[in-house]
mmCIF file of C-alpha atoms in Angstrom:
data_model
loop_
_atom_site.group_PDB
_atom_site.id
_atom_site.type_symbol
_atom_site.label_atom_id
_atom_site.label_comp_id
_atom_site.label_asym_id
_atom_site.label_seq_id
_atom_site.Cartn_x
_atom_site.Cartn_y
_atom_site.Cartn_z
ATOM 1 C CA MET A 16 56.697 -38.964 129.855
ATOM 2 C CA SER A 17 54.732 -40.511 132.633
ATOM 3 C CA GLY A 18 55.096 -38.710 135.797
ATOM 4 C CA HIS A 19 58.387 -37.342 137.155
ATOM 5 C CA TYR A 20 60.984 -38.666 139.464
ATOM 6 C CA GLU A 21 64.020 -36.942 141.639
ATOM 7 C CA LEU A 22 67.511 -37.506 141.819
ATOM 8 C CA GLY A 23 68.910 -35.732 144.898
ATOM 9 C CA SER A 24 67.146 -32.244 144.874
ATOM 10 C CA HIS A 25 66.554 -32.533 141.318
ATOM 11 C CA ARG A 26 63.494 -32.953 139.560
ATOM 12 C CA PHE A 27 63.242 -34.635 135.768
ATOM 13 C CA HIS A 28 60.195 -35.824 133.475
ATOM 14 C CA SER A 29 62.760 -37.441 130.774
ATOM 15 C CA ARG A 30 63.527 -40.790 132.090
ATOM 16 C CA LEU A 31 66.363 -40.594 129.340
ATOM 17 C CA ILE A 32 69.543 -39.508 130.616
ATOM 18 C CA VAL A 33 72.116 -39.218 127.524
ATOM 19 C CA GLY A 34 76.136 -38.618 127.375
ATOM 20 C CA SER A 35 78.001 -36.037 125.911
ATOM 21 C CA GLY A 36 80.743 -38.503 124.269
ATOM 22 C CA LYS A 37 81.706 -39.985 120.961
ATOM 23 C CA TYR A 38 79.795 -38.208 118.551
ATOM 24 C CA ASP A 39 81.112 -37.207 114.810
ATOM 25 C CA SER A 40 80.766 -33.949 115.595
ATOM 26 C CA PHE A 41 79.083 -30.997 117.733
ATOM 27 C CA ALA A 42 76.197 -30.380 115.696
ATOM 28 C CA THR A 43 75.232 -34.340 115.960
ATOM 29 C CA GLN A 44 75.687 -34.351 119.741
ATOM 30 C CA ARG A 45 73.150 -31.537 120.299
ATOM 31 C CA ALA A 46 71.073 -32.396 117.604
ATOM 32 C CA ALA A 47 70.958 -35.939 118.999
ATOM 33 C CA CYS A 48 70.636 -34.684 122.757
ATOM 34 C CA GLU A 49 67.532 -32.460 121.540
ATOM 35 C CA ALA A 50 65.860 -35.597 120.075
ATOM 36 C CA SER A 51 66.219 -37.987 122.833
ATOM 37 C CA GLY A 52 64.321 -35.148 124.667
ATOM 38 C CA ALA A 53 66.860 -35.703 127.872
ATOM 39 C CA GLU A 54 66.991 -33.193 130.717
ATOM 40 C CA LEU A 55 70.074 -34.409 131.933
ATOM 41 C CA VAL A 56 72.935 -34.667 129.959
ATOM 42 C CA THR A 57 76.599 -36.088 131.480
ATOM 43 C CA VAL A 58 79.915 -34.876 130.915
ATOM 44 C CA ALA A 59 83.172 -36.423 131.536
ATOM 45 C CA LEU A 60 85.045 -33.565 132.858
ATOM 46 C CA ARG A 61 88.401 -35.573 132.125
ATOM 47 C CA ARG A 62 88.100 -35.483 128.981
ATOM 48 C CA VAL A 63 86.630 -32.168 128.342
ATOM 49 C CA PRO A 64 89.285 -28.922 127.928
ATOM 50 C CA LEU A 65 88.462 -27.028 130.680
ATOM 51 C CA ASP A 66 90.620 -23.986 129.706
ATOM 52 C CA GLY A 67 89.573 -23.193 126.250
ATOM 53 C CA PRO A 68 86.844 -21.446 124.810
ATOM 54 C CA LYS A 69 83.487 -22.762 125.578
ATOM 55 C CA GLN A 70 82.292 -23.081 121.994
ATOM 56 C CA GLU A 71 85.795 -25.622 121.402
ATOM 57 C CA SER A 72 84.113 -28.558 123.717
ATOM 58 C CA VAL A 73 81.187 -30.236 124.349
ATOM 59 C CA LEU A 74 80.227 -27.658 126.988
ATOM 60 C CA GLY A 75 79.081 -25.293 124.208
ATOM 61 C CA HIS A 76 76.621 -27.521 122.144
ATOM 62 C CA LEU A 77 74.112 -29.063 124.952
ATOM 63 C CA PRO A 78 70.228 -28.567 124.756
ATOM 64 C CA GLU A 79 68.702 -25.065 126.110
ATOM 65 C CA GLY A 80 67.831 -25.667 129.552
ATOM 66 C CA ALA A 81 69.623 -29.271 130.082
ATOM 67 C CA THR A 82 71.171 -29.686 133.161
ATOM 68 C CA VAL A 83 74.719 -30.672 133.573
ATOM 69 C CA LEU A 84 75.316 -34.100 134.980
ATOM 70 C CA PRO A 85 79.702 -33.586 135.301
ATOM 71 C CA ASN A 86 80.917 -37.534 135.752
ATOM 72 C CA THR A 87 84.172 -38.771 137.473
ATOM 73 C CA ALA A 88 84.812 -40.756 133.991
ATOM 74 C CA GLY A 89 88.562 -42.501 133.382
ATOM 75 C CA CYS A 90 89.399 -41.909 137.053
ATOM 76 C CA TYR A 91 91.227 -45.154 138.559
ATOM 77 C CA THR A 92 91.390 -43.846 142.194
ATOM 78 C CA VAL A 93 89.384 -42.647 145.147
ATOM 79 C CA GLU A 94 91.671 -39.651 145.253
ATOM 80 C CA ASP A 95 91.147 -38.887 141.476
ATOM 81 C CA ALA A 96 87.564 -39.324 141.549
ATOM 82 C CA VAL A 97 87.105 -37.262 144.653
ATOM 83 C CA ALA A 98 89.028 -34.157 143.253
ATOM 84 C CA THR A 99 87.046 -34.529 139.547
ATOM 85 C CA ALA A 100 83.897 -34.364 141.604
ATOM 86 C CA ARG A 101 85.027 -30.963 143.602
ATOM 87 C CA LEU A 102 85.972 -29.565 140.179
ATOM 88 C CA GLY A 103 82.607 -30.303 138.598
ATOM 89 C CA ARG A 104 80.719 -28.724 141.426
ATOM 90 C CA GLU A 105 82.662 -25.490 141.554
ATOM 91 C CA LEU A 106 82.015 -25.183 137.736
ATOM 92 C CA PHE A 107 78.190 -26.171 137.229
ATOM 93 C CA GLY A 108 76.883 -25.192 140.666
ATOM 94 C CA HIS A 109 75.127 -28.214 142.513
ATOM 95 C CA ALA A 110 76.147 -31.041 143.995
ATOM 96 C CA LEU A 111 74.778 -33.907 141.697
ATOM 97 C CA VAL A 112 77.510 -36.213 140.540
ATOM 98 C CA LYS A 113 77.948 -39.024 138.441
ATOM 99 C CA LEU A 114 80.972 -40.970 140.508
ATOM 100 C CA GLU A 115 83.094 -43.745 138.543
ATOM 101 C CA VAL A 116 86.017 -45.537 140.140
ATOM 102 C CA ILE A 117 87.424 -47.621 137.201
ATOM 103 C CA GLY A 118 88.925 -50.973 138.351
ATOM 104 C CA ASP A 119 89.363 -53.083 134.808
ATOM 105 C CA GLU A 120 90.458 -50.936 131.477
ATOM 106 C CA ARG A 121 89.679 -53.847 129.755
ATOM 107 C CA THR A 122 85.961 -54.085 130.681
ATOM 108 C CA LEU A 123 85.511 -50.835 131.950
ATOM 109 C CA PHE A 124 83.885 -52.273 135.094
ATOM 110 C CA PRO A 125 83.927 -50.135 138.321
ATOM 111 C CA ASP A 126 86.069 -50.694 141.518
ATOM 112 C CA THR A 127 83.432 -51.811 144.341
ATOM 113 C CA ALA A 128 85.486 -51.294 146.967
ATOM 114 C CA ALA A 129 86.955 -47.427 145.862
ATOM 115 C CA THR A 130 83.610 -46.556 144.463
ATOM 116 C CA LEU A 131 82.306 -47.048 148.185
ATOM 117 C CA GLU A 132 85.010 -45.034 149.585
ATOM 118 C CA ALA A 133 84.768 -42.209 147.232
ATOM 119 C CA ALA A 134 80.865 -42.492 147.987
ATOM 120 C CA ARG A 135 81.090 -42.234 151.520
ATOM 121 C CA ILE A 136 83.540 -39.145 151.058
ATOM 122 C CA LEU A 137 81.290 -37.223 148.677
ATOM 123 C CA VAL A 138 78.160 -37.776 150.997
ATOM 124 C CA GLY A 139 79.875 -36.519 153.695
ATOM 125 C CA GLU A 140 80.675 -33.723 151.609
ATOM 126 C CA GLY A 141 77.178 -32.791 150.670
ATOM 127 C CA PHE A 142 77.336 -34.191 147.384
ATOM 128 C CA GLU A 143 74.528 -36.069 145.307
ATOM 129 C CA VAL A 144 75.699 -39.227 144.406
ATOM 130 C CA LEU A 145 74.891 -41.176 141.375
ATOM 131 C CA PRO A 146 77.405 -43.937 141.788
ATOM 132 C CA TYR A 147 78.114 -46.461 138.199
ATOM 133 C CA ILE A 148 78.163 -49.798 139.952
ATOM 134 C CA THR A 149 77.850 -53.424 138.805
ATOM 135 C CA ASP A 150 74.640 -55.174 139.002
ATOM 136 C CA ASP A 151 75.269 -56.688 142.392
ATOM 137 C CA PRO A 152 71.906 -56.228 144.759
ATOM 138 C CA VAL A 153 74.409 -55.963 148.034
ATOM 139 C CA ALA A 154 76.732 -52.914 146.763
ATOM 140 C CA CYS A 155 74.046 -51.327 145.835
ATOM 141 C CA GLN A 156 72.191 -51.894 148.822
ATOM 142 C CA GLN A 157 75.548 -50.568 150.737
ATOM 143 C CA LEU A 158 75.585 -47.591 148.517
ATOM 144 C CA GLU A 159 72.082 -46.589 149.473
ATOM 145 C CA ALA A 160 73.260 -47.021 153.120
ATOM 146 C CA LEU A 161 75.614 -44.036 152.934
ATOM 147 C CA GLY A 162 73.365 -41.841 151.368
ATOM 148 C CA CYS A 163 73.482 -42.314 147.606
ATOM 149 C CA ALA A 164 70.736 -40.493 145.751
ATOM 150 C CA ALA A 165 70.323 -43.354 143.127
ATOM 151 C CA VAL A 166 72.128 -46.278 142.049
ATOM 152 C CA MET A 167 73.141 -47.019 138.819
ATOM 153 C CA PRO A 168 73.792 -50.929 138.247
ATOM 154 C CA LEU A 169 75.440 -51.470 134.613
ATOM 155 C CA ALA A 170 73.323 -53.434 132.204
ATOM 156 C CA ALA A 171 76.448 -55.026 130.406
ATOM 157 C CA PRO A 172 80.348 -53.539 129.840
ATOM 158 C CA ILE A 173 80.275 -49.875 128.622
ATOM 159 C CA GLY A 174 79.494 -49.397 124.852
ATOM 160 C CA SER A 175 79.234 -53.191 124.594
ATOM 161 C CA GLY A 176 75.434 -52.988 123.378
ATOM 162 C CA LEU A 177 74.720 -56.279 124.334
ATOM 163 C CA GLY A 178 71.632 -55.357 126.357
ATOM 164 C CA ILE A 179 70.286 -56.257 129.388
ATOM 165 C CA ARG A 180 72.472 -59.527 130.230
ATOM 166 C CA ASN A 181 71.137 -59.941 133.783
ATOM 167 C CA PRO A 182 67.376 -59.139 134.398
ATOM 168 C CA ALA A 183 67.094 -61.360 137.522
ATOM 169 C CA ASN A 184 70.040 -59.100 139.754
ATOM 170 C CA LEU A 185 68.154 -55.712 138.540
ATOM 171 C CA ARG A 186 64.931 -57.167 139.372
ATOM 172 C CA ILE A 187 66.485 -58.200 142.714
ATOM 173 C CA ILE A 188 67.944 -54.644 143.386
ATOM 174 C CA LEU A 189 64.607 -53.091 142.481
ATOM 175 C CA GLN A 190 62.976 -54.567 145.483
ATOM 176 C CA THR A 191 65.842 -54.199 147.804
ATOM 177 C CA VAL A 192 66.488 -50.496 147.342
ATOM 178 C CA GLU A 193 64.477 -47.506 147.627
ATOM 179 C CA VAL A 194 66.507 -44.891 146.052
ATOM 180 C CA PRO A 195 65.949 -44.536 142.310
ATOM 181 C CA VAL A 196 67.550 -47.130 140.065
ATOM 182 C CA VAL A 197 68.863 -45.961 136.792
ATOM 183 C CA VAL A 198 70.525 -48.315 134.616
ATOM 184 C CA ASP A 199 74.084 -47.260 133.013
ATOM 185 C CA ALA A 200 76.020 -49.063 130.237
ATOM 186 C CA GLY A 201 75.165 -51.762 127.956
ATOM 187 C CA VAL A 202 72.132 -50.437 126.355
ATOM 188 C CA GLY A 203 72.405 -51.046 122.532
ATOM 189 C CA THR A 204 68.717 -50.435 120.775
ATOM 190 C CA ALA A 205 65.391 -49.479 121.490
ATOM 191 C CA SER A 206 64.289 -52.810 122.857
ATOM 192 C CA ASP A 207 67.088 -52.695 124.952
ATOM 193 C CA ALA A 208 65.843 -49.622 126.916
ATOM 194 C CA ALA A 209 62.002 -50.782 126.986
ATOM 195 C CA VAL A 210 63.169 -54.123 128.523
ATOM 196 C CA ALA A 211 64.936 -52.393 131.537
ATOM 197 C CA MET A 212 62.188 -49.977 131.662
ATOM 198 C CA GLU A 213 59.364 -52.794 131.875
ATOM 199 C CA LEU A 214 61.174 -54.143 134.935
ATOM 200 C CA GLY A 215 60.648 -50.946 136.764
ATOM 201 C CA CYS A 216 63.888 -48.825 136.496
ATOM 202 C CA THR A 217 63.600 -45.271 137.300
ATOM 203 C CA ALA A 218 65.534 -44.096 134.253
ATOM 204 C CA ILE A 219 68.277 -45.344 132.129
ATOM 205 C CA LEU A 220 71.808 -43.578 130.924
ATOM 206 C CA MET A 221 73.082 -44.212 127.523
ATOM 207 C CA ASN A 222 75.878 -42.821 125.335
ATOM 208 C CA SER A 223 77.318 -44.987 122.975
ATOM 209 C CA GLY A 224 74.021 -46.721 121.597
ATOM 210 C CA ILE A 225 73.212 -43.261 120.143
ATOM 211 C CA ALA A 226 76.287 -41.858 119.571
ATOM 212 C CA GLY A 227 77.672 -45.015 117.695
ATOM 213 C CA ALA A 228 74.452 -45.399 115.937
ATOM 214 C CA LYS A 229 74.614 -45.059 112.320
ATOM 215 C CA ASP A 230 72.077 -42.079 112.233
ATOM 216 C CA ALA A 231 72.442 -40.723 116.090
ATOM 217 C CA VAL A 232 69.557 -38.659 115.677
ATOM 218 C CA LYS A 233 67.305 -41.120 114.792
ATOM 219 C CA MET A 234 68.335 -43.266 117.417
ATOM 220 C CA ALA A 235 67.915 -40.871 119.915
ATOM 221 C CA ARG A 236 64.584 -40.446 118.912
ATOM 222 C CA ALA A 237 63.875 -44.091 119.167
ATOM 223 C CA MET A 238 65.089 -44.690 122.488
ATOM 224 C CA ARG A 239 63.074 -41.939 123.692
ATOM 225 C CA ALA A 240 59.885 -43.624 122.366
ATOM 226 C CA ALA A 241 60.863 -47.260 124.053
ATOM 227 C CA VAL A 242 62.031 -45.365 127.299
ATOM 228 C CA GLU A 243 58.362 -43.611 127.161
ATOM 229 C CA ALA A 244 56.640 -46.730 126.075
ATOM 230 C CA GLY A 245 58.792 -49.229 128.458
ATOM 231 C CA ARG A 246 57.823 -46.979 131.277
ATOM 232 C CA LEU A 247 53.922 -46.938 130.608
ATOM 233 C CA ALA A 248 53.871 -50.396 130.191
ATOM 234 C CA TYR A 249 55.405 -50.790 133.333
ATOM 235 C CA GLU A 250 53.169 -48.622 134.988
ATOM 236 C CA ALA A 251 50.016 -50.209 132.943
ATOM 237 C CA GLY A 252 50.599 -53.819 134.212
ATOM 238 C CA ARG A 253 51.283 -56.434 131.973
ATOM 239 C CA ILE A 254 49.209 -59.480 131.752
ATOM 240 C CA PRO A 255 50.594 -62.587 133.490
ATOM 241 C CA ARG A 256 52.644 -65.401 131.470
ATOM 242 C CA ARG A 257 50.552 -68.296 130.632
ATOM 243 C CA LEU A 258 51.281 -71.665 128.770
ATOM 244 C CA TYR A 259 48.485 -71.835 127.167
ATOM 245 C CA ALA A 260 46.172 -69.894 125.067
ATOM 246 C CA THR A 261 43.173 -67.773 126.440
ATOM 247 C CA ALA A 262 40.077 -66.719 124.444
ATOM 248 C CA SER A 263 40.336 -62.593 123.711
ATOM 249 C CA SER A 264 36.622 -62.588 124.112
ATOM 250 C CA PRO A 265 34.556 -64.225 126.809
ATOM 251 C CA GLU A 266 32.414 -67.373 126.489
ATOM 252 C CA GLU A 267 30.022 -66.769 128.981
ATOM 253 C CA GLY A 268 26.743 -65.395 127.303
ATOM 254 C CA ILE A 269 27.670 -67.270 123.599
ATOM 255 C CA ALA A 270 24.590 -68.204 121.708
ATOM 256 C CA SER A 271 24.085 -71.668 121.065
ATOM 257 C CA PHE A 272 22.683 -72.634 117.313
#
């Protein structure tokens, strides 16, 4: 995949980040994660039994060499999110964490004020924070100012598959923050992923779009290809949109008969 990017002190080449939940089996989970080419895989700590054998949880079925990104999914308070992040650092030995503080159990939209407070605490403790947030340019700027390693604006509600609902806001975020912008939530199919990458987003994190597909492994391959194509198209620079046709061949030098 084109180039590399950094999240905190970590460097990655794959711009597709995948989740480890919602698969119909551990075998499908592993096969899909491997097919995606992802180097970074999220694990929801509050949903993983940590006191049982590793082979009986998602932790025993991750791709070889993948970096585990612990996340605080399922946390509704600052205190729970911070405690969960600390547990993740103890378990995996690095400071990278996906921060989620949910504000609405119906939509799973984040609590912006609580996310900002939890980010402030965790950054102060040396964490490399990747906060899940609404597609609010102001909130993203505030999170960057706090020292977050990236911002992760949602494209649409988690698991909705609605795609990029507000590309204008993503463009504003991309123009007003300097940290990596990782689209998180709402991507349903390959074309959604390509659109996000063509806008200039650094990477995409998805789970439901792959795990919920009829063939999760094929969808993982499709998402991988779409992310690669979208990034290449962004780097190549698209032609301007025009209302009228423009000849593909130059008209100068055409012989007259």
